Coordinates of C-alpha atoms and ligand atoms in Angstrom, one line a residue:
M1 CA -181.2 -33.8 67.3
S2 CA -183.2 -31.4 69.6
S3 CA -182.2 -30.1 73.7
K4 CA -183.3 -28.7 76.2
L5 CA -182.3 -24.8 76.5
S6 CA -182.8 -22.5 79.6
I7 CA -183.9 -18.8 79.2
F8 CA -184.6 -16.0 82.2
I9 CA -188.3 -14.0 80.8
C10 CA -188.8 -11.1 82.8
Q11 CA -193.0 -11.7 83.9
N12 CA -193.3 -8.2 83.5
C13 CA -192.2 -6.5 80.3
G14 CA -191.4 -10.4 78.6
S15 CA -187.7 -9.4 77.9
E16 CA -185.2 -12.2 77.7
T17 CA -181.8 -13.0 79.0
S18 CA -179.6 -16.3 79.0
Q19 CA -179.4 -15.8 82.9
Y20 CA -180.7 -15.2 86.3
F21 CA -181.1 -12.1 87.4
G22 CA -183.0 -10.5 90.4
R23 CA -183.7 -7.3 88.6
C24 CA -184.6 -7.1 85.1
L25 CA -182.2 -5.0 83.1
N26 CA -185.1 -4.2 81.0
C27 CA -188.6 -3.0 83.3
N28 CA -185.7 -2.6 86.1
S29 CA -188.5 -4.4 88.1
W30 CA -187.4 -6.6 91.3
N31 CA -187.6 -10.7 91.1
S32 CA -189.8 -11.2 87.7
I33 CA -187.8 -13.0 86.0
V34 CA -188.4 -16.7 85.6
E35 CA -186.9 -19.8 83.9
E36 CA -188.6 -21.8 80.9
I37 CA -187.3 -24.3 79.3
K38 CA -187.2 -23.6 75.4
N39 CA -186.8 -26.4 72.9
K40 CA -183.7 -26.3 70.9
R41 CA -183.0 -28.2 67.5
S42 CA -180.3 -28.6 65.8
N43 CA -180.3 -25.9 62.7
Y44 CA -178.9 -29.5 60.6
Q45 CA -182.8 -30.9 61.3
E46 CA -184.3 -28.1 59.5
I47 CA -182.9 -28.2 56.6
T48 CA -184.4 -31.2 54.5
N49 CA -184.4 -31.7 50.6
S50 CA -187.7 -30.7 50.6
K51 CA -187.0 -27.4 51.3
K52 CA -184.8 -25.3 49.0
S53 CA -185.4 -21.6 48.1
I54 CA -186.6 -21.3 44.5
P55 CA -187.8 -18.8 42.0
F56 CA -189.8 -16.1 43.1
N57 CA -191.8 -17.1 39.6
E58 CA -192.8 -20.3 40.3
I59 CA -195.0 -19.6 42.7
S60 CA -198.6 -19.6 42.2
S61 CA -200.3 -17.1 44.3
K62 CA -204.0 -18.2 45.8
K63 CA -206.7 -15.6 46.5
I64 CA -207.2 -15.9 50.0
S65 CA -210.7 -16.8 50.8
R66 CA -212.2 -15.7 53.5
F67 CA -215.5 -16.2 55.4
T68 CA -217.6 -13.4 56.6
S69 CA -217.6 -12.6 60.9
G70 CA -221.7 -11.5 60.4
F71 CA -220.9 -8.5 60.8
R72 CA -219.8 -5.9 57.9
E73 CA -218.1 -3.9 60.3
F74 CA -216.1 -6.8 61.8
D75 CA -215.3 -8.1 58.6
R76 CA -214.4 -4.5 57.6
V77 CA -211.7 -4.5 60.7
L78 CA -209.9 -7.1 59.6
G79 CA -209.9 -6.8 55.8
G80 CA -213.0 -8.5 54.1
G81 CA -213.7 -11.0 56.8
I82 CA -211.4 -14.1 58.9
V83 CA -209.0 -15.4 56.8
P84 CA -208.3 -19.9 58.0
G85 CA -205.5 -20.2 59.2
S86 CA -205.4 -16.5 61.0
V87 CA -204.8 -15.6 64.2
V88 CA -206.8 -13.1 65.4
L89 CA -205.8 -11.1 68.8
L90 CA -208.7 -8.9 70.2
G91 CA -207.5 -6.5 73.4
G92 CA -209.9 -4.8 75.3
E93 CA -210.5 -3.4 78.6
P94 CA -212.5 -5.7 81.2
G95 CA -216.6 -5.0 80.7
I96 CA -216.5 -3.3 77.4
G97 CA -217.8 -6.2 75.3
K98 CA -215.4 -8.7 74.6
S99 CA -216.9 -11.6 75.2
T100 CA -220.6 -10.4 73.4
I101 CA -219.1 -9.3 70.1
V102 CA -217.6 -12.7 69.3
L103 CA -220.8 -14.4 70.7
Q104 CA -222.7 -12.6 68.5
S105 CA -220.3 -13.5 65.8
A106 CA -220.1 -17.1 66.3
G107 CA -223.3 -17.8 66.3
K108 CA -223.7 -15.8 63.1
I109 CA -220.3 -17.5 61.7
S110 CA -221.5 -21.1 63.1
L111 CA -224.7 -21.1 60.2
N112 CA -222.4 -21.5 57.9
E113 CA -218.7 -23.0 59.5
K114 CA -217.8 -25.1 62.3
V115 CA -217.2 -23.4 65.9
L116 CA -215.7 -23.9 68.8
Y117 CA -215.8 -21.4 71.5
I118 CA -213.6 -22.2 74.6
T119 CA -214.7 -20.1 78.1
A120 CA -212.3 -20.0 80.3
E121 CA -213.5 -17.5 82.3
E122 CA -217.0 -17.7 82.3
S123 CA -219.3 -21.5 82.9
L124 CA -221.5 -22.8 80.6
E125 CA -224.6 -21.9 82.6
Q126 CA -223.4 -18.0 82.8
V127 CA -222.5 -18.1 78.4
K128 CA -226.3 -19.4 78.3
I129 CA -227.3 -16.5 80.2
R130 CA -225.3 -14.0 78.0
W131 CA -226.5 -16.3 74.7
E132 CA -230.4 -15.8 75.7
R133 CA -229.8 -12.3 76.0
L134 CA -228.3 -11.8 72.9
N135 CA -231.1 -13.5 71.0
Q136 CA -229.3 -15.3 68.8
S137 CA -229.9 -18.4 66.5
S138 CA -226.7 -20.8 65.9
I139 CA -226.4 -25.3 64.0
N140 CA -222.9 -25.7 64.4
L141 CA -221.3 -23.6 67.8
K142 CA -220.3 -25.5 70.3
I143 CA -219.1 -24.6 73.3
F144 CA -216.4 -25.5 75.8
A145 CA -215.9 -24.6 79.2
E146 CA -212.4 -25.3 80.3
T147 CA -208.4 -23.4 81.2
N148 CA -205.9 -25.9 80.6
L149 CA -204.2 -25.9 77.3
S150 CA -203.3 -29.1 76.1
L151 CA -207.7 -30.5 76.9
I152 CA -208.6 -27.5 74.8
I153 CA -205.5 -28.1 72.7
E154 CA -207.2 -32.3 72.4
E155 CA -210.5 -30.4 71.9
I156 CA -209.7 -28.5 68.8
K157 CA -208.2 -31.4 67.1
R158 CA -211.0 -33.3 67.5
L159 CA -213.3 -31.0 66.5
K160 CA -211.4 -29.5 63.8
P161 CA -213.0 -26.1 63.5
S162 CA -213.7 -23.9 61.0
F163 CA -213.1 -20.9 63.2
A164 CA -212.3 -21.4 67.5
I165 CA -212.8 -18.2 69.8
I166 CA -210.2 -18.5 73.1
D167 CA -211.9 -16.1 75.7
S168 CA -209.7 -15.6 77.1
I169 CA -204.9 -16.1 77.2
Q170 CA -205.1 -15.1 80.2
A171 CA -206.9 -17.7 81.4
I172 CA -205.6 -20.9 80.0
H173 CA -202.9 -22.2 81.8
N174 CA -200.1 -25.0 80.4
H175 CA -199.6 -27.6 82.8
E176 CA -195.4 -27.8 82.4
M177 CA -195.3 -24.6 83.2
Q178 CA -194.8 -23.7 86.9
S179 CA -195.9 -19.8 86.9
S180 CA -199.8 -18.8 86.9
P181 CA -202.3 -18.4 84.1
G182 CA -201.7 -14.3 83.0
S183 CA -198.3 -13.9 83.7
V184 CA -195.6 -13.6 80.8
S185 CA -194.4 -16.9 80.0
Q186 CA -198.0 -18.4 80.3
V187 CA -199.1 -16.1 78.1
R188 CA -196.7 -16.2 75.4
A189 CA -196.2 -19.9 75.7
C190 CA -200.3 -21.0 75.3
S191 CA -200.0 -18.4 72.4
S192 CA -197.5 -19.9 70.1
E193 CA -198.8 -23.6 70.4
L194 CA -202.7 -22.3 69.4
Q195 CA -200.6 -20.4 66.7
N196 CA -199.2 -23.7 65.9
L197 CA -202.3 -25.4 66.2
A198 CA -204.1 -23.1 63.9
K199 CA -201.7 -22.5 61.1
E200 CA -201.0 -26.6 61.1
N201 CA -204.4 -27.5 60.8
N202 CA -205.9 -23.9 59.0
I203 CA -208.1 -23.6 61.9
A204 CA -209.3 -19.7 62.0
L205 CA -208.0 -18.5 65.7
L206 CA -209.0 -15.6 67.2
I207 CA -207.5 -15.0 70.6
I208 CA -209.5 -12.7 73.2
G209 CA -206.6 -10.6 76.1
H210 CA -207.6 -7.9 78.1
V211 CA -205.7 -4.3 78.7
T212 CA -203.9 -3.3 81.3
K213 CA -205.3 0.1 82.5
D214 CA -202.2 2.2 80.7
G215 CA -203.7 0.7 77.2
A216 CA -200.9 -2.4 77.2
L217 CA -202.0 -5.4 76.2
A218 CA -200.9 -7.0 79.2
G219 CA -199.0 -10.0 78.9
P220 CA -200.8 -10.4 75.3
K221 CA -198.2 -7.3 74.6
T222 CA -195.4 -9.1 73.7
L223 CA -198.0 -11.4 71.9
E224 CA -198.3 -8.4 68.9
H225 CA -195.6 -10.0 66.7
L226 CA -196.5 -13.3 66.6
V227 CA -200.0 -13.5 65.7
D228 CA -201.5 -12.3 62.0
T229 CA -204.2 -9.2 63.0
V230 CA -204.5 -7.0 66.3
I231 CA -207.3 -5.2 67.1
N232 CA -208.2 -3.2 69.6
F233 CA -212.0 -2.9 71.1
E234 CA -212.3 0.4 72.3
G235 CA -215.1 2.7 74.0
D236 CA -216.2 4.5 77.4
N237 CA -218.4 3.7 79.9
I238 CA -220.3 7.3 79.6
S239 CA -221.2 6.7 76.1
S240 CA -222.7 3.2 75.0
H241 CA -220.4 3.8 71.5
R242 CA -217.5 1.1 71.1
L243 CA -214.9 1.0 68.3
L244 CA -212.9 -1.9 66.5
R245 CA -209.8 0.0 65.9
S246 CA -207.0 -2.9 63.5
I247 CA -203.7 -1.9 65.5
K248 CA -201.6 -4.6 63.2
N249 CA -202.6 -7.0 60.1
R250 CA -201.1 -8.8 57.7
F251 CA -203.6 -9.2 55.7
G252 CA -205.6 -6.2 55.2
S253 CA -204.7 -2.1 55.7
T254 CA -204.5 -0.2 59.4
F255 CA -206.2 2.1 61.9
E256 CA -209.7 0.3 59.5
I257 CA -212.6 0.8 62.4
G258 CA -215.7 -0.7 62.8
I259 CA -218.3 1.5 65.3
F260 CA -221.1 -0.5 66.6
E261 CA -223.6 0.3 69.7
M262 CA -224.2 -1.6 73.1
L263 CA -228.0 -2.2 73.6
E264 CA -229.4 -4.2 76.0
E265 CA -229.6 -7.4 73.6
G266 CA -225.6 -6.9 72.4
L267 CA -224.0 -5.2 70.5
R268 CA -225.4 -3.7 66.9
E269 CA -223.3 -2.1 64.2
I270 CA -223.6 1.5 63.1
K271 CA -223.9 1.8 59.4
N272 CA -223.6 5.3 58.8
P273 CA -221.1 6.7 61.6
S274 CA -221.2 10.2 60.1
S275 CA -224.5 11.0 62.3
I276 CA -223.2 9.6 65.8
F277 CA -220.2 11.8 65.5
T278 CA -222.6 15.3 64.0
N279 CA -225.4 17.1 65.1
K280 CA -225.8 20.1 62.2
E281 CA -226.7 22.6 64.1
N282 CA -225.0 25.4 63.1
I283 CA -224.1 27.5 66.8
S284 CA -221.3 29.3 67.6
G285 CA -217.6 27.7 68.1
V286 CA -218.6 24.1 66.4
T287 CA -217.6 22.8 63.1
T288 CA -217.6 19.9 61.0
T289 CA -214.8 17.9 59.7
I290 CA -214.7 14.7 57.4
T291 CA -211.4 13.2 59.3
N292 CA -209.8 10.1 57.5
E293 CA -210.0 6.1 59.6
G294 CA -208.3 3.8 57.9
T295 CA -210.5 4.0 54.4
R296 CA -213.3 5.3 56.1
P297 CA -213.8 8.6 55.8
L298 CA -215.7 9.6 58.6
A299 CA -217.6 13.4 59.5
V300 CA -216.6 14.7 63.2
D301 CA -217.8 17.9 64.5
I302 CA -215.3 19.8 66.4
Q303 CA -216.9 22.0 69.2
A304 CA -214.6 24.9 70.9
L305 CA -215.2 27.1 73.7
V306 CA -213.3 29.7 73.9
N307 CA -213.9 31.9 77.3
K308 CA -211.8 35.5 79.6
T309 CA -209.8 33.4 81.3
F310 CA -209.2 34.0 85.5
Y311 CA -206.0 31.6 85.8
S312 CA -202.2 33.1 85.2
N313 CA -201.5 30.6 82.8
P314 CA -204.5 30.5 80.2
R315 CA -206.4 26.7 80.4
R316 CA -206.0 24.5 77.5
T317 CA -207.7 21.3 77.6
T318 CA -208.3 18.7 74.7
T319 CA -210.8 15.6 74.1
G320 CA -210.1 13.8 71.2
I321 CA -207.1 15.2 69.7
S322 CA -203.2 15.8 71.3
I323 CA -202.4 18.8 73.1
N324 CA -199.9 19.5 71.9
R325 CA -201.9 19.9 68.4
L326 CA -204.4 22.1 69.9
H327 CA -200.8 24.4 71.0
Q328 CA -200.1 24.3 68.0
I329 CA -203.5 25.4 66.1
L330 CA -203.4 28.7 68.6
A331 CA -200.0 29.5 67.7
V332 CA -200.4 29.8 63.9
I333 CA -204.3 31.5 65.3
E334 CA -202.2 34.3 66.9
K335 CA -198.8 34.8 64.5
H336 CA -200.9 34.5 60.7
V337 CA -204.5 36.1 62.1
G338 CA -203.3 38.5 64.3
I339 CA -205.2 37.8 67.3
R340 CA -204.0 37.3 70.9
L341 CA -204.9 34.4 72.7
S342 CA -203.1 34.3 75.8
E343 CA -206.1 35.8 77.7
F344 CA -208.1 33.1 76.4
D345 CA -208.6 28.9 78.2
C346 CA -209.4 27.3 75.5
Y347 CA -211.5 23.9 75.2
I348 CA -211.5 21.6 73.0
A349 CA -213.9 18.2 72.3
T350 CA -214.7 16.1 69.8
G351 CA -218.4 15.2 68.8
G352 CA -218.7 12.1 71.6
G353 CA -215.1 12.4 72.0
F354 CA -214.1 10.4 69.0
E355 CA -210.1 10.4 69.0
I356 CA -209.1 12.4 65.5
N357 CA -205.6 11.3 64.1
D358 CA -205.8 13.2 61.0
P359 CA -204.0 16.5 60.6
S360 CA -206.7 17.3 58.3
S361 CA -209.1 18.4 61.1
D362 CA -206.4 21.5 61.7
L363 CA -208.8 23.6 60.2
G364 CA -212.1 23.1 61.7
V365 CA -210.3 23.3 65.0
A366 CA -208.9 26.7 64.0
I367 CA -212.9 28.4 62.7
S368 CA -214.1 26.6 66.0
I369 CA -212.0 28.2 68.1
L370 CA -212.4 31.5 66.4
S371 CA -216.2 31.4 66.4
S372 CA -216.5 30.9 69.4
L373 CA -214.4 33.4 70.3
K374 CA -216.3 36.1 68.1
N375 CA -219.6 34.1 68.9
I376 CA -220.8 33.8 65.7
P377 CA -221.7 30.5 64.4
P378 CA -219.2 29.9 61.2
L379 CA -221.1 29.3 57.1
A380 CA -224.0 27.0 57.9
N381 CA -223.7 24.1 56.5
C382 CA -220.0 23.9 56.1
S383 CA -216.9 21.3 55.8
F384 CA -213.6 22.6 56.7
I385 CA -210.5 20.0 55.8
G386 CA -207.2 21.2 55.9
E387 CA -204.2 20.5 58.2
L388 CA -202.0 24.1 59.0
G389 CA -198.5 24.8 57.8
L390 CA -196.9 26.8 60.4
S391 CA -196.6 29.7 58.6
G392 CA -200.4 29.7 58.3
Q393 CA -200.5 28.0 54.9
V394 CA -203.0 24.9 54.2
R395 CA -201.4 21.7 53.5
K396 CA -202.4 19.1 50.8
S397 CA -204.9 16.6 52.8
N398 CA -205.3 13.1 51.8
N399 CA -208.0 11.8 50.0
L400 CA -209.3 14.3 49.7
R401 CA -212.0 13.3 46.9
T402 CA -213.7 10.6 49.0
K403 CA -213.9 13.5 51.9
I404 CA -215.5 15.3 49.2
E405 CA -217.8 12.6 48.4
E406 CA -218.5 11.8 52.3
A407 CA -220.0 15.0 52.5
V408 CA -221.7 15.2 50.1
R409 CA -223.3 12.2 50.8
L410 CA -224.0 13.7 53.7
G411 CA -225.4 16.2 52.8
I412 CA -223.6 18.7 53.0
K413 CA -223.6 22.4 51.4
N414 CA -220.1 23.9 51.2
I415 CA -217.4 22.9 52.0
V416 CA -213.6 24.7 52.3
V417 CA -210.4 22.7 51.4
P418 CA -207.3 22.8 50.6
K419 CA -206.4 23.8 47.1
L420 CA -207.3 20.8 44.4
E421 CA -206.4 19.7 41.4
E422 CA -208.4 20.8 38.3
E423 CA -210.4 17.6 37.6
I424 CA -211.4 16.9 41.4
N425 CA -213.2 20.0 41.6
N426 CA -215.1 19.8 37.9
N427 CA -216.8 15.9 39.3
F428 CA -218.4 17.7 41.8
Q429 CA -219.6 21.0 40.4
N430 CA -223.7 21.6 41.0
L431 CA -223.2 18.8 44.1
I432 CA -221.4 21.3 46.8
N433 CA -219.5 23.8 47.0
I434 CA -216.4 24.1 46.9
K435 CA -214.1 26.9 48.3
E436 CA -210.5 26.5 48.0
I437 CA -208.0 28.3 50.0
S438 CA -204.6 28.5 51.0
N439 CA -204.1 30.4 53.9
I440 CA -206.3 30.6 57.3
K441 CA -206.4 33.9 56.7
E442 CA -208.4 33.5 53.8
A443 CA -210.5 30.8 55.4
V444 CA -211.3 33.0 57.8
E445 CA -212.2 35.8 56.1
Y446 CA -214.4 33.3 53.5
S447 CA -216.4 31.6 57.2
L448 CA -216.8 34.0 59.9
Ligands
LIG1 P1 -218.7 -8.8 78.2 O1 -218.9 -8.9 76.8 O2 -219.0 -9.4 79.5 O3 -217.6 -7.7 78.4 P2 -215.6 -8.5 78.0 O4 -216.0 -9.4 77.9 O5 -215.0 -7.1 77.6 O6 -214.7 -8.2 79.1 O7 -219.0 -7.2 78.4 C1 -220.0 -7.1 79.1 C2 -220.1 -5.4 79.8 O8 -221.4 -5.6 78.6 C3 -221.2 -5.2 81.1 O9 -221.2 -4.5 81.2 C4 -222.7 -5.7 80.1 C5 -222.8 -4.8 78.7 N1 -224.2 -5.7 78.6 C6 -224.8 -4.9 77.1 O10 -224.7 -3.9 78.1 N2 -225.9 -5.4 76.9 C7 -225.8 -6.8 76.0 O11 -226.1 -7.7 76.0 C8 -224.4 -7.7 77.0 C9 -224.5 -9.5 76.3 C10 -224.3 -7.5 78.3
LIG2 MG1 -215.4 -11.2 79.0

């Protein structure tokens, strides 16, 4: 038994109600609620004889077999490659390079697997022009320019590719619905149909979605729970670096990053990313820290500029770390190193504007500030790792061993860290000079 059920969905925020309102109860936008038809199945129908609960012990776990995206950095973000039957949502601002990366990847995958690239935004000729620019080779890559969902589904069923790409979800539409392409209900309806298709036919599906200025996946925000993996493609207009960052991943760890560079001939992966965020100069106001992004350690410079202020309220700005963290670090310095900073402006910027979320960068920020204030360079060829506690102590850091290994790999000679277990210290003897400290004062005495 199946019956039709009306639901009302806000086109702005995606919230559902059972009746019509002129104003959304969730986001307060006016006239944004639209009726949608939902197929409701009777509960009895779903429980058939073949569907029964079974004991855990009887389930055999199959190892997930993955195929490579053609980029090591992309694979890393996906948790080790593309999982057949999985649905990946790739979000990013317009013009950041989403179509470029997927087209390059599609070319590489097609050397081993059957790939279908569905372009809903650009014509075949436009894609061909990009393709020529990228200088790729392909064997099994098919391209389909279409915006109509049912035609897209038919083509996927006919071709049965291993990997299909939808570029982009905001440009396709389901003819049975009246709302325009890109609206929340279109995006949701199209994605859930595509998702079912992918699962039923074991096709890996990559859906591209545009992000609005405030960083939310427009419409696709409501998709995040539907897909297996959500990846953001980030970067800015100034530098050519691009970052892939996993926000959600059912098949791997989250907050894993992959780093690329946008060149004339497309995206190139950066194999030694620590080198692009550090300068290895020994000047006042600059230190290096090693942060953890996903499972990867990464060296990043921290620059500080501390100047006498001309304002009644000193200026504090940051690029790459949160402003609240800076306020906290300044307060710790005032109290526990005994230096008044209220007469000084303080600017902090990370190398390449790289966004650091790891709190173990605190010590590097503090030493940069003090180094700029005193106008003396910190100890040469030295990295700083440690989270600053409010009482001036340096707290333990996650994955300290991998961070020290990264420092050794980069040829860094000195490293200032929180107190270690004996065993780690012994492992690194002769490779790097490790200075263990327990509070900020010790760090300052040692390095400045
Ligand atoms: P695109 O992949 O079209 O972005 P999106 O699909 O995310 O909207 O990338 C567009 C930008 O990338 C455009 O500004 C030009 C630049 N670009 C290069 O610098 N090199 C290249 O080889 C290509 C194809 C694009
Ligand atoms: Mg595009």
